[in-house]
Each structure stands twice: as C-alpha cells, then as structure tokens.
Short mmCIF file of C-alpha atoms in Angstrom, two decimals:
data_model
loop_
_atom_site.label_atom_id
_atom_site.label_comp_id
_atom_site.label_asym_id
_atom_site.label_seq_id
_atom_site.Cartn_x
_atom_site.Cartn_y
_atom_site.Cartn_z
CA MET A 1094 -4.72 14.82 0.97
CA ALA A 1095 -4.81 9.76 1.97
CA ARG A 1096 -2.17 9.48 3.99
CA MET A 1097 0.75 6.65 1.18
CA ALA A 1098 2.29 3.78 1.80
CA GLY A 1099 4.45 2.46 -0.01
CA ILE A 1100 4.89 -2.61 0.33
CA VAL A 1101 8.29 -4.60 0.54
CA LEU A 1102 8.07 -7.79 0.01
CA ILE A 1103 11.47 -9.10 0.70
CA GLY A 1104 11.82 -12.76 -0.87
CA ASN A 1105 14.07 -14.37 -3.04
CA GLU A 1106 11.65 -17.06 -3.10
CA ILE A 1107 9.04 -14.61 -5.53
CA LEU A 1108 11.98 -12.90 -7.30
CA SER A 1109 12.86 -16.97 -8.17
CA GLY A 1110 9.54 -18.47 -9.42
CA LYS A 1111 9.04 -20.33 -6.27
CA ILE A 1112 6.11 -18.73 -4.68
CA VAL A 1113 3.51 -16.04 -5.61
CA ASP A 1114 3.57 -13.15 -3.19
CA ALA A 1115 -0.40 -13.19 -1.78
CA ASN A 1116 0.78 -10.44 0.86
CA ALA A 1117 0.65 -7.54 -1.18
CA SER A 1118 -1.91 -7.99 -3.58
CA TYR A 1119 -3.69 -7.74 -0.02
CA LEU A 1120 -2.70 -5.05 1.92
CA CYS A 1121 -3.21 -3.20 -1.58
CA ARG A 1122 -7.20 -4.14 -1.40
CA GLU A 1123 -6.66 -4.10 2.86
CA LEU A 1124 -5.53 -0.39 2.55
CA ARG A 1125 -7.77 0.63 0.20
CA GLY A 1126 -11.10 0.05 1.72
CA LEU A 1127 -9.27 1.86 4.80
CA GLY A 1128 -8.86 4.86 2.74
CA VAL A 1129 -4.55 4.87 2.09
CA GLU A 1130 -2.86 5.51 -1.24
CA VAL A 1131 -0.63 2.86 -2.20
CA ARG A 1132 2.54 4.78 -3.83
CA LYS A 1133 4.47 1.68 -3.95
CA ILE A 1134 5.31 -1.66 -4.33
CA VAL A 1135 9.45 -3.77 -4.51
CA VAL A 1136 10.01 -6.90 -4.14
CA ILE A 1137 13.79 -7.86 -2.92
CA PRO A 1138 16.32 -10.37 -2.61
CA ASP A 1139 17.07 -11.47 1.26
CA GLU A 1140 19.47 -9.37 1.35
CA VAL A 1141 20.77 -6.61 4.03
CA GLU A 1142 21.32 -3.88 2.10
CA LEU A 1143 18.79 -3.66 -0.43
CA ILE A 1144 16.32 -3.63 2.50
CA ALA A 1145 17.75 -1.05 4.92
CA ALA A 1146 18.35 1.43 0.92
CA GLU A 1147 14.29 0.71 0.31
CA VAL A 1148 12.77 0.60 3.29
CA ARG A 1149 15.32 4.87 4.44
CA ALA A 1150 13.90 6.53 1.36
CA GLN A 1151 10.19 5.26 1.46
CA ALA A 1152 9.91 5.84 5.38
CA ARG A 1153 10.64 8.84 4.25
CA SER A 1154 8.08 9.11 1.38
CA PHE A 1155 5.52 7.72 3.01
CA ASP A 1156 3.75 7.70 6.12
CA LEU A 1157 3.64 4.06 6.67
CA VAL A 1158 5.84 1.45 5.01
CA PHE A 1159 4.44 -2.54 6.15
CA THR A 1160 7.34 -5.09 5.16
CA SER A 1161 7.03 -8.22 4.31
CA GLY A 1162 9.43 -11.38 4.88
CA GLY A 1163 12.75 -12.08 6.00
CA VAL A 1164 11.77 -12.46 9.89
CA GLY A 1165 12.79 -16.06 11.10
CA PRO A 1166 15.63 -17.81 12.13
CA THR A 1167 17.49 -18.98 9.56
CA HIS A 1168 20.50 -17.18 7.62
CA ASP A 1169 18.35 -15.67 5.00
CA ASP A 1170 15.64 -13.61 7.64
CA VAL A 1171 17.57 -10.54 7.36
CA THR A 1172 14.62 -8.27 7.68
CA MET A 1173 14.79 -6.61 11.07
CA GLU A 1174 19.19 -5.86 10.67
CA GLY A 1175 18.04 -4.15 7.13
CA VAL A 1176 15.07 -1.79 8.94
CA ALA A 1177 17.46 -1.15 11.47
CA ARG A 1178 20.11 0.24 9.22
CA ALA A 1179 17.85 1.78 7.23
CA LEU A 1180 16.58 3.87 10.75
CA GLY A 1181 20.00 4.13 11.52
CA VAL A 1182 19.00 2.80 14.70
CA SER A 1183 21.01 -0.25 16.17
CA LEU A 1184 19.62 -4.09 17.15
CA PHE A 1185 18.37 -4.97 19.84
CA ARG A 1186 17.27 -7.99 21.85
CA ASP A 1187 14.49 -7.11 24.03
CA PRO A 1188 14.55 -8.43 27.12
CA HIS A 1189 10.60 -8.98 27.08
CA LEU A 1190 10.48 -11.01 23.49
CA VAL A 1191 13.23 -13.30 25.68
CA GLN A 1192 10.95 -13.90 27.65
CA MET A 1193 7.99 -14.99 25.36
CA LEU A 1194 10.48 -17.11 22.98
CA GLU A 1195 10.90 -18.93 26.73
CA GLY A 1196 6.97 -19.64 27.53
CA LEU A 1197 7.42 -20.90 23.69
CA HIS A 1198 9.71 -23.08 23.73
CA LYS A 1199 10.15 -24.41 27.26
CA GLY A 1200 14.31 -24.56 27.23
CA ARG A 1201 14.85 -25.41 23.81
CA LEU A 1202 15.73 -21.99 22.77
CA ASN A 1203 18.95 -21.84 21.26
CA GLU A 1204 20.85 -18.44 19.38
CA ALA A 1205 18.77 -19.25 16.18
CA ARG A 1206 15.08 -18.67 17.62
CA LEU A 1207 17.01 -15.91 20.38
CA LYS A 1208 17.07 -14.18 16.89
CA MET A 1209 13.55 -13.69 16.86
CA ALA A 1210 13.95 -11.74 19.72
CA GLU A 1211 15.94 -9.29 18.53
CA VAL A 1212 14.27 -5.82 16.45
CA PRO A 1213 15.32 -2.23 15.79
CA GLU A 1214 15.91 0.05 18.67
CA GLY A 1215 12.95 2.04 19.90
CA SER A 1216 10.83 -0.78 18.43
CA VAL A 1217 6.62 -1.08 19.61
CA PHE A 1218 4.91 -4.19 19.55
CA VAL A 1219 1.45 -4.29 18.97
CA ALA A 1220 -0.18 -7.76 20.39
CA GLY A 1221 -3.82 -9.00 19.44
CA GLU A 1222 -6.37 -11.53 20.34
CA ASP A 1223 -5.12 -14.38 17.23
CA LEU A 1224 -1.91 -13.40 17.80
CA ILE A 1225 1.34 -15.75 19.56
CA PHE A 1226 3.64 -13.73 19.31
CA PRO A 1227 3.30 -9.50 18.86
CA ALA A 1228 3.20 -7.25 15.77
CA VAL A 1229 6.83 -4.99 15.81
CA VAL A 1230 6.38 -1.65 14.75
CA ALA A 1231 9.73 0.42 14.65
CA ARG A 1232 8.29 4.34 13.96
CA ASN A 1233 6.42 4.09 10.74
CA VAL A 1234 8.11 0.86 9.69
CA TYR A 1235 5.48 -1.60 9.84
CA ILE A 1236 7.74 -5.48 10.10
CA LEU A 1237 5.72 -8.06 8.31
CA PRO A 1238 6.47 -11.95 8.92
CA GLY A 1239 6.21 -13.70 4.72
CA VAL A 1240 3.91 -16.87 6.03
CA PRO A 1241 0.35 -15.02 4.86
CA GLU A 1242 -1.93 -16.66 7.23
CA ILE A 1243 -0.28 -14.80 10.25
CA PHE A 1244 0.77 -11.72 7.96
CA ARG A 1245 -3.71 -11.55 7.61
CA ARG A 1246 -3.85 -11.40 11.80
CA LYS A 1247 -0.68 -9.52 12.24
CA PHE A 1248 -2.24 -6.61 10.14
CA GLU A 1249 -5.87 -7.53 11.35
CA ALA A 1250 -4.15 -6.85 14.84
CA LEU A 1251 -2.99 -2.75 13.35
CA ARG A 1252 -6.09 -2.41 10.66
CA GLU A 1253 -7.99 -0.08 12.80
CA ARG A 1254 -4.83 2.91 13.61
CA PHE A 1255 -4.98 3.06 8.87
CA ARG A 1256 -8.29 4.64 9.02
CA ASP A 1257 -8.62 7.68 7.17
CA ALA A 1258 -11.61 9.36 5.13
CA PRO A 1259 -13.33 6.54 2.29
CA PHE A 1260 -12.54 6.32 -1.34
CA HIS A 1261 -15.39 6.76 -3.11
CA LEU A 1262 -15.53 4.43 -6.50
CA CYS A 1263 -17.81 4.62 -9.94
CA SER A 1264 -17.23 2.34 -12.32
CA ILE A 1265 -18.53 2.66 -15.82
CA PHE A 1266 -18.82 -0.31 -18.44
CA VAL A 1267 -18.82 -0.03 -22.18
CA ASN A 1268 -18.73 -1.54 -25.05
CA MET A 1269 -16.90 0.85 -26.97
CA ALA A 1270 -13.03 0.37 -28.70
CA GLU A 1271 -10.87 2.50 -25.89
CA GLY A 1272 -9.30 4.84 -28.83
CA THR A 1273 -12.17 6.63 -29.78
CA LEU A 1274 -13.51 6.68 -25.52
CA ALA A 1275 -9.87 8.12 -25.42
CA ASP A 1276 -10.93 11.82 -26.27
CA HIS A 1277 -14.38 12.04 -24.09
CA LEU A 1278 -11.47 10.81 -20.92
CA ASN A 1279 -9.71 13.40 -22.52
CA GLU A 1280 -13.06 16.18 -22.19
CA LEU A 1281 -12.88 15.03 -18.85
CA LEU A 1282 -10.34 15.43 -17.72
CA THR A 1283 -10.65 19.28 -18.87
CA ARG A 1284 -13.66 19.99 -17.36
CA HIS A 1285 -12.44 17.54 -13.71
CA PRO A 1286 -9.18 17.47 -13.18
CA ASP A 1287 -8.92 16.54 -9.99
CA LEU A 1288 -10.46 12.83 -10.51
CA MET A 1289 -8.67 9.94 -9.99
CA LEU A 1290 -9.51 8.69 -13.16
CA GLY A 1291 -9.26 4.92 -15.49
CA SER A 1292 -9.90 3.31 -18.59
CA TYR A 1293 -8.69 -0.50 -18.84
CA PRO A 1294 -9.50 -1.97 -21.87
CA GLU A 1295 -11.06 -5.78 -21.82
CA PHE A 1296 -10.42 -7.39 -25.41
CA PHE A 1297 -11.86 -11.04 -24.17
CA ASN A 1298 -14.56 -9.75 -22.14
CA PRO A 1299 -18.13 -10.60 -24.49
CA GLU A 1300 -19.39 -8.30 -21.94
CA TYR A 1301 -17.82 -5.06 -22.22
CA LYS A 1302 -14.62 -3.67 -24.16
CA VAL A 1303 -13.63 -1.12 -21.06
CA LYS A 1304 -13.87 0.04 -17.35
CA VAL A 1305 -14.05 3.31 -16.56
CA THR A 1306 -13.03 4.41 -12.90
CA LEU A 1307 -13.48 7.50 -11.49
CA GLU A 1308 -12.61 7.90 -7.96
CA SER A 1309 -12.01 10.23 -5.66
CA LYS A 1310 -11.85 11.01 -1.42
CA ASP A 1311 -14.93 13.32 -2.23
CA ALA A 1312 -18.34 12.09 -3.49
CA GLU A 1313 -19.65 14.50 -4.85
CA ARG A 1314 -17.15 15.29 -7.32
CA VAL A 1315 -17.09 11.85 -8.17
CA ALA A 1316 -21.12 12.00 -8.37
CA ARG A 1317 -20.50 14.63 -10.81
CA ALA A 1318 -17.98 14.00 -13.46
CA ALA A 1319 -20.11 10.60 -13.19
CA ASP A 1320 -22.75 12.39 -14.88
CA ASP A 1321 -20.43 14.24 -17.19
CA LEU A 1322 -19.77 11.37 -18.69
CA LEU A 1323 -22.25 8.90 -18.96
CA ALA A 1324 -25.02 12.00 -20.26
CA ARG A 1325 -21.83 12.37 -23.26
CA LEU A 1326 -21.87 8.46 -23.92
CA PRO A 1327 -23.01 7.87 -27.80
CA ALA A 1328 -26.63 5.88 -27.16
CA GLY A 1329 -25.96 1.79 -26.39
CA VAL A 1330 -22.07 2.02 -25.55
CA LEU A 1331 -23.13 1.94 -21.51
CA VAL A 1332 -22.95 -1.54 -20.54
CA ARG A 1333 -23.80 -0.86 -16.94
CA VAL A 1334 -22.76 1.69 -13.57
CA GLU A 1335 -20.74 -0.01 -9.47
CA ARG A 1336 -21.45 2.70 -7.16
CA THR A 1337 -18.86 2.61 -4.22
CA GLY A 1338 -17.87 3.90 -1.09
CA MET B 606 27.08 -15.14 -12.95
CA ALA B 607 23.63 -15.06 -14.05
CA ARG B 608 22.25 -12.38 -16.21
CA MET B 609 20.34 -9.68 -14.02
CA ALA B 610 16.47 -8.48 -14.86
CA GLY B 611 14.19 -6.17 -13.39
CA ILE B 612 10.45 -6.02 -13.22
CA VAL B 613 8.65 -2.52 -13.48
CA LEU B 614 4.59 -2.81 -13.36
CA ILE B 615 3.25 0.20 -14.40
CA GLY B 616 -0.55 0.24 -12.77
CA ASN B 617 -2.29 2.22 -10.30
CA GLU B 618 -4.80 -0.55 -10.54
CA ILE B 619 -2.45 -2.40 -8.30
CA LEU B 620 -1.92 -0.13 -6.55
CA SER B 621 -5.34 1.25 -5.50
CA GLY B 622 -6.32 -3.23 -5.11
CA LYS B 623 -8.61 -3.71 -7.81
CA ILE B 624 -6.63 -6.52 -10.25
CA VAL B 625 -3.62 -8.89 -9.34
CA ASP B 626 -0.47 -8.50 -10.88
CA ALA B 627 -0.50 -11.92 -13.20
CA ASN B 628 2.43 -10.79 -14.87
CA ALA B 629 5.28 -10.43 -12.90
CA SER B 630 5.17 -13.77 -11.91
CA TYR B 631 5.26 -15.25 -15.06
CA LEU B 632 7.43 -13.31 -15.85
CA CYS B 633 9.45 -14.66 -12.71
CA ARG B 634 9.18 -18.08 -13.31
CA GLU B 635 9.46 -17.39 -17.55
CA LEU B 636 12.98 -15.81 -16.41
CA ARG B 637 14.33 -18.29 -14.50
CA GLY B 638 13.62 -20.99 -16.22
CA LEU B 639 16.05 -19.48 -18.73
CA GLY B 640 18.86 -19.41 -16.62
CA VAL B 641 18.26 -14.93 -16.11
CA GLU B 642 18.16 -13.74 -12.68
CA VAL B 643 15.14 -11.34 -11.67
CA ARG B 644 16.35 -9.14 -9.41
CA LYS B 645 13.62 -6.40 -8.70
CA ILE B 646 10.14 -6.78 -8.82
CA VAL B 647 9.02 -2.41 -8.74
CA VAL B 648 5.15 -1.17 -8.63
CA ILE B 649 4.06 1.31 -9.35
CA PRO B 650 1.60 4.48 -10.75
CA ASP B 651 0.86 5.65 -14.07
CA GLU B 652 3.47 8.95 -13.26
CA VAL B 653 5.91 10.37 -16.31
CA GLU B 654 7.99 10.77 -13.61
CA LEU B 655 7.83 7.74 -11.54
CA ILE B 656 8.41 5.66 -14.99
CA ALA B 657 11.47 7.53 -16.24
CA ALA B 658 13.09 7.60 -12.46
CA GLU B 659 12.88 3.59 -12.10
CA VAL B 660 13.44 3.10 -16.21
CA ARG B 661 16.31 5.06 -15.07
CA ALA B 662 17.77 3.52 -12.24
CA GLN B 663 16.74 0.03 -13.73
CA ALA B 664 18.64 0.01 -17.13
CA ARG B 665 21.42 0.85 -15.64
CA SER B 666 22.07 -1.68 -12.77
CA PHE B 667 20.69 -4.42 -14.68
CA ASP B 668 21.02 -6.56 -17.67
CA LEU B 669 17.72 -6.35 -19.27
CA VAL B 670 14.02 -4.32 -17.79
CA PHE B 671 10.68 -6.19 -18.30
CA THR B 672 7.82 -2.80 -18.30
CA SER B 673 4.34 -4.67 -17.98
CA GLY B 674 1.74 -1.76 -18.28
CA GLY B 675 0.53 1.61 -19.00
CA VAL B 676 0.92 1.37 -23.22
CA GLY B 677 -3.04 1.74 -24.72
CA PRO B 678 -3.98 4.92 -26.18
CA THR B 679 -5.65 6.81 -23.48
CA HIS B 680 -4.04 9.81 -21.32
CA ASP B 681 -2.94 7.75 -18.78
CA ASP B 682 -0.55 5.68 -20.66
CA VAL B 683 2.69 7.13 -20.15
CA THR B 684 5.23 4.34 -20.21
CA MET B 685 6.60 4.82 -23.75
CA GLU B 686 7.29 8.30 -22.39
CA GLY B 687 8.63 7.78 -19.33
CA VAL B 688 11.27 4.96 -20.70
CA ALA B 689 12.65 7.54 -23.20
CA ARG B 690 12.88 10.30 -21.19
CA ALA B 691 14.59 7.23 -18.83
CA LEU B 692 16.31 6.31 -21.31
CA GLY B 693 17.69 10.19 -22.25
CA VAL B 694 15.88 9.95 -25.74
CA SER B 695 12.51 12.11 -27.95
CA LEU B 696 9.65 9.86 -28.20
CA PHE B 697 9.42 9.77 -32.16
CA ARG B 698 5.98 9.09 -34.18
CA ASP B 699 7.51 5.88 -36.16
CA PRO B 700 6.38 5.84 -39.57
CA HIS B 701 6.37 1.63 -40.26
CA LEU B 702 3.63 1.51 -36.75
CA VAL B 703 1.77 4.59 -37.95
CA GLN B 704 1.37 2.10 -40.60
CA MET B 705 0.40 -1.07 -39.54
CA LEU B 706 -2.09 1.34 -37.00
CA GLU B 707 -3.24 2.54 -41.08
CA GLY B 708 -4.38 -1.47 -41.99
CA LEU B 709 -5.48 -2.16 -38.73
CA HIS B 710 -8.05 1.21 -37.75
CA LYS B 711 -9.03 1.29 -41.77
CA GLY B 712 -9.81 5.18 -42.07
CA ARG B 713 -10.91 5.18 -37.76
CA LEU B 714 -6.73 6.39 -37.42
CA ASN B 715 -7.20 9.98 -34.51
CA GLU B 716 -4.81 11.19 -32.54
CA ALA B 717 -5.76 8.95 -29.88
CA ARG B 718 -4.59 5.20 -31.41
CA LEU B 719 -1.80 7.35 -33.61
CA LYS B 720 -0.54 7.47 -29.54
CA MET B 721 0.44 3.63 -29.83
CA ALA B 722 2.26 4.18 -32.89
CA GLU B 723 5.25 6.93 -30.67
CA VAL B 724 7.84 4.62 -29.08
CA PRO B 725 11.01 5.75 -27.25
CA GLU B 726 14.04 6.80 -30.69
CA GLY B 727 16.36 4.26 -31.61
CA SER B 728 13.73 1.58 -30.48
CA VAL B 729 13.57 -1.72 -32.72
CA PHE B 730 10.28 -3.88 -33.25
CA VAL B 731 10.03 -7.72 -32.24
CA ALA B 732 7.10 -9.18 -34.67
CA GLY B 733 5.76 -12.78 -34.08
CA GLU B 734 3.50 -15.06 -35.30
CA ASP B 735 0.67 -14.47 -32.62
CA LEU B 736 0.96 -10.87 -32.74
CA ILE B 737 -0.78 -7.89 -34.62
CA PHE B 738 1.45 -5.66 -33.35
CA PRO B 739 4.84 -5.96 -32.93
CA ALA B 740 7.12 -5.81 -29.17
CA VAL B 741 8.68 -2.15 -28.63
CA VAL B 742 12.55 -2.80 -27.51
CA ALA B 743 14.01 0.52 -26.68
CA ARG B 744 17.75 -0.39 -25.47
CA ASN B 745 18.26 -3.12 -22.93
CA VAL B 746 14.09 -2.51 -22.03
CA TYR B 747 11.41 -4.60 -23.14
CA ILE B 748 7.95 -2.81 -23.76
CA LEU B 749 5.65 -5.13 -22.49
CA PRO B 750 1.70 -4.48 -22.31
CA GLY B 751 -0.86 -4.89 -19.41
CA VAL B 752 -3.00 -7.51 -20.43
CA PRO B 753 -1.81 -10.74 -19.57
CA GLU B 754 -2.97 -12.42 -22.60
CA ILE B 755 -1.33 -9.65 -24.98
CA PHE B 756 2.18 -9.39 -21.78
CA ARG B 757 2.51 -13.36 -23.18
CA ARG B 758 2.22 -13.77 -26.07
CA LYS B 759 4.79 -10.68 -26.48
CA PHE B 760 7.65 -12.20 -24.00
CA GLU B 761 7.25 -15.34 -26.22
CA ALA B 762 8.21 -13.79 -29.14
CA LEU B 763 11.27 -12.45 -27.37
CA ARG B 764 11.62 -15.40 -25.28
CA GLU B 765 14.77 -17.58 -26.44
CA ARG B 766 17.31 -14.50 -26.86
CA PHE B 767 17.49 -14.11 -22.61
CA ARG B 768 18.26 -17.93 -22.92
CA ASP B 769 20.92 -18.16 -20.76
CA ALA B 770 22.75 -21.45 -18.46
CA PRO B 771 20.00 -23.02 -16.21
CA PHE B 772 19.73 -22.92 -12.20
CA HIS B 773 20.09 -26.30 -11.07
CA LEU B 774 18.09 -26.67 -8.11
CA CYS B 775 17.34 -29.55 -4.83
CA SER B 776 14.48 -28.58 -2.61
CA ILE B 777 14.21 -31.06 0.26
CA PHE B 778 11.58 -31.42 3.10
CA VAL B 779 11.59 -31.85 6.19
CA ASN B 780 9.60 -32.40 9.51
CA MET B 781 11.79 -30.60 11.94
CA ALA B 782 11.32 -27.03 13.09
CA GLU B 783 13.11 -24.10 11.33
CA GLY B 784 14.41 -23.23 14.70
CA THR B 785 17.09 -25.73 15.35
CA LEU B 786 17.07 -27.12 11.33
CA ALA B 787 18.87 -23.34 12.08
CA ASP B 788 21.90 -24.49 13.57
CA HIS B 789 22.68 -27.32 10.52
CA LEU B 790 22.09 -24.29 7.65
CA ASN B 791 24.36 -21.48 8.78
CA GLU B 792 27.01 -25.17 9.21
CA LEU B 793 26.37 -25.69 5.38
CA LEU B 794 26.65 -22.00 4.60
CA THR B 795 30.90 -22.48 6.13
CA ARG B 796 31.70 -25.26 4.42
CA HIS B 797 29.70 -24.27 0.41
CA PRO B 798 29.91 -20.56 0.71
CA ASP B 799 28.78 -19.80 -2.51
CA LEU B 800 24.97 -21.36 -2.47
CA MET B 801 22.24 -20.49 -2.55
CA LEU B 802 20.17 -21.93 -0.08
CA GLY B 803 16.54 -20.86 1.02
CA SER B 804 14.93 -21.99 3.74
CA TYR B 805 10.95 -22.15 4.00
CA PRO B 806 8.53 -22.69 6.51
CA GLU B 807 5.35 -24.22 6.11
CA PHE B 808 2.82 -24.14 9.77
CA PHE B 809 -0.15 -25.40 7.58
CA ASN B 810 1.54 -27.33 6.08
CA PRO B 811 0.53 -31.92 7.50
CA GLU B 812 3.21 -32.62 5.44
CA TYR B 813 6.59 -30.89 5.79
CA LYS B 814 8.08 -27.89 8.18
CA VAL B 815 10.32 -26.56 6.24
CA LYS B 816 11.56 -26.63 2.44
CA VAL B 817 14.71 -25.81 1.94
CA THR B 818 16.44 -25.56 -1.68
CA LEU B 819 19.56 -25.51 -2.32
CA GLU B 820 20.38 -23.26 -5.94
CA SER B 821 23.79 -22.84 -8.17
CA LYS B 822 24.59 -22.92 -11.70
CA ASP B 823 26.76 -25.44 -10.98
CA ALA B 824 25.57 -28.55 -10.56
CA GLU B 825 27.96 -30.40 -9.26
CA ARG B 826 27.85 -27.47 -5.87
CA VAL B 827 24.18 -28.22 -5.40
CA ALA B 828 24.71 -31.92 -5.67
CA ARG B 829 27.59 -31.93 -3.50
CA ALA B 830 25.74 -29.19 -0.72
CA ALA B 831 22.78 -32.14 -1.03
CA ASP B 832 24.59 -34.74 0.11
CA ASP B 833 26.26 -33.30 3.12
CA LEU B 834 23.16 -31.45 4.29
CA LEU B 835 21.33 -35.40 4.13
CA ALA B 836 24.33 -36.96 5.51
CA ARG B 837 24.25 -34.65 8.50
CA LEU B 838 20.35 -34.17 9.33
CA PRO B 839 18.41 -36.08 12.30
CA ALA B 840 17.36 -39.38 11.49
CA GLY B 841 13.37 -39.95 10.70
CA VAL B 842 13.08 -35.59 9.61
CA LEU B 843 13.44 -36.04 5.82
CA VAL B 844 10.02 -36.21 4.14
CA ARG B 845 12.29 -35.87 0.72
CA VAL B 846 13.76 -34.36 -2.36
CA GLU B 847 13.20 -32.95 -5.54
CA ARG B 848 15.86 -31.44 -7.62
CA THR B 849 15.60 -29.38 -10.52
CA GLY B 850 17.45 -28.60 -13.46
#
C-alpha cells in the first residue's frame, strides 16, 4: 500500500477566480514521483472553522496532509489557528520563531508580524538551505505558504522524508473509439483485478483517440497486464507505448 | 446573499499528477462573473462511494453543485452512479438518450456506449446549439464531462440560468510590506465589517508588494471602504487602483 496524502488549499482568491492555483498540481506530480498517493484535494475559504473541519478529517484519513495558504500577517491568515483547532491543541507563540522574526525585521516587529511566530502547540520546524523561515509541521500536517515560489522551496526542504516505493506506469495510446475499447478494458480488469487502469479519451487530438494507463507499485504486474492488452488489441489501432518508473 | 456553489472534480488523473485540471478555474471565473459564490472545490478519485458522499454533502450545503469527469463509457466512469446514490435515486436508462445514441453510433451501439444513456432518475436534459449530447441536471447537480472543450460548451448552454446580482470589486495595489499594511486593514475591517477584504502579497513582483481587494454585492459599500482606505494610506505607497463590476 502506498502512503496516502491529502491537500487543503486555503484561498478565497482561488474560489473567486482571481488566481489559478499552481501548488496542488505541483504537489500531485511531486508526490506521485515519490511514490505517494494523493487521495483528495480541497479548496476552501479563509475561514477558521472550515479549515479546522477539513484538516481534522484529512489528518485522520491520510498519512500526510499538506496545507497551502493563509499563513501571512493579515486578518485573513487563519490557517495556523485552523490547524490547531483541527488537532485539538492551542496556538502558541514560539520564542525561537520570535527571535528569527526580530532578526528579519530589526525593530519593526509589530503585532501583525508576530503572528508569524504563532503555531500549533507541538509543531516542529524544518530548516532548509533556501529558506528564510522554516517549514512548520504539526503532527502529520505540513503547513505551507500559498506563494508558489516559497511553497516549492519549503516542499524541497521536506521532500526526501516522503519517499516511498515508486509507481510503475505504462501508457498505451490507441486509435480506437473509447466505446469499443471499453470491452477490452473490462476484460483486462477481470484478468488483472489489482491493476490501476485509466482510460482518457481525446476528442481533438489528431495523434490518438484514447490513452490507456496501467499502473501499480508492482512492476511485473504492469508488464504482464500491458503485454496482455497489447496482444488482444485489434491490428492497426496501436499508436505507441510509453513506460516510466 | 449570493447563491453558493460547490465543484466536485472526479479524476484519478488529476490526483496522480498526469493532467492539470482546467475546469475548476474556468468555472470559478465564470460563476464569479455571474454573481455566484463558489464555496468549495474538491478533487476525488473515480470511486462511487467517495463521489456519492461528496455530492450528497455539497448538494445539501450549496444551491448549485457542478461535477466534472467520469461520464464516459469505460469501467472508471462512475459519476452518474455516484450522483444517483448521493440523491437517493436509481440509475435509469433514458429512452430519449438511447435514441440519440442510436443516431450517433448507427448500429455500433454496444453495452459500453449505452452506459452514456444511464442517468439518475428525475434528471432533466438541457440541449444547446453546440452540443452533440445534452447536459444532464439531477436536482441541483450539474453533471459535466471532464474534457475541457466539452465542459465549456455544456456550461455555455447552461450559464444564463445562474446569473445573479454582480459582485463589485476594487483592487488597490501598494508598495508597502504586508506586515505594516496589516494594521490598516484591521482598522478598515472594524469600520466596514461586512466587506470582503483580501490581502495578497507579491515577493517577486517589481511593480507592487501587496494587492488589496475590497468586494461586495453593494457597490456603494465598496466605494466607501476604498475611499476610506485610500485616505489613510501613507503618502507614496499607492501604485494603482482598479475597479470592476
């Protein structure tokens, strides 16, 4: 079994269509490459109770939870409080973080900026070469900022701790209507029930009509199923095969 | 009060990082422009029980629910069944849809393709000029396909039924650290408590440091709050002001 992860994006600006999120798709790609299975992504407003409820549910269901956004100094930055409530702990002003903020802001450290030192009790901090401020981890919840450049730097500082056995993927591109291919796929699944099998039609692509993906953490299982499908496809429909992992 | 909407994206291919979703951001932008408030976006796997639970929760909480994906002819297309379970109704093979499929596939209508005629009982169909197949609406759930081109065509056929009073937005761009600006924003909120106020820092933008957004369905409220904030900002920090809606 792969380790499972959930993602909580906190952001009115995403829901109101002002910006397009880039963090979830980045994280899905990275985590998949590390062998981790993302099971859910949720985008919710900057509201404490909604964040608490969602993070609580995900922290119980999944091995890893990542939040993005809502960690700045303004009124709408309520992620830390939401995560604290989710885990049933207090928010607490950490003296080490206060010291770091004093070094960064040199005499201009007001109450708003001190908010950045408030974290859920029991949090641990992960420093990284490219980080001005450490990543904050509360139990199994990784609290990351919404700004994509900093989100990525913080994830980079954490990434090796998530590495798991890799997924193996074989993509088979065919020129065959999905409605006809469906019969082949259903039969394939009865012979290889533990396979992750996906079917993605293209309606506007001149190269192929359907991409079929066969996936598993067991490389042999993918190879056997791919050979099986390729042997049974009608002549002339295969466009190409891609194998990764 | 704005009408509220939720979005459920069904797609292993998004969670596993194989594709980047384009439908949620499109829908957020369009719905906002129509005066509808999106409260939640969720991405879940192609699994009936997960779809049923999420759609059930959203259909109760929100006025409108949009699903994207999982409506094709293959084994992993289980959205219709998930929505039916969410609403506590049966899946049913609609004779009008069967007739349309017969016209489209002319004698090549197998069981897999007939799946496309199976919809939650009580569904209504919305035709549109650019649609080969109608959009399916089950109670307050709008069931849309994952392929972006067709998703947009179906939404276009539906869009005018969602139109509501517009949002009014004023964006104020400033060259001032968010940690200092925070005090001004907190004061503004005490004087204008019903305002939707957002603060979005930019760390890598040479033009400005923070974009402040003031928003409401009441145009006067936005104008008054914007004048108030502009009058109190320190000299020299204002970059520009944008008003829309």
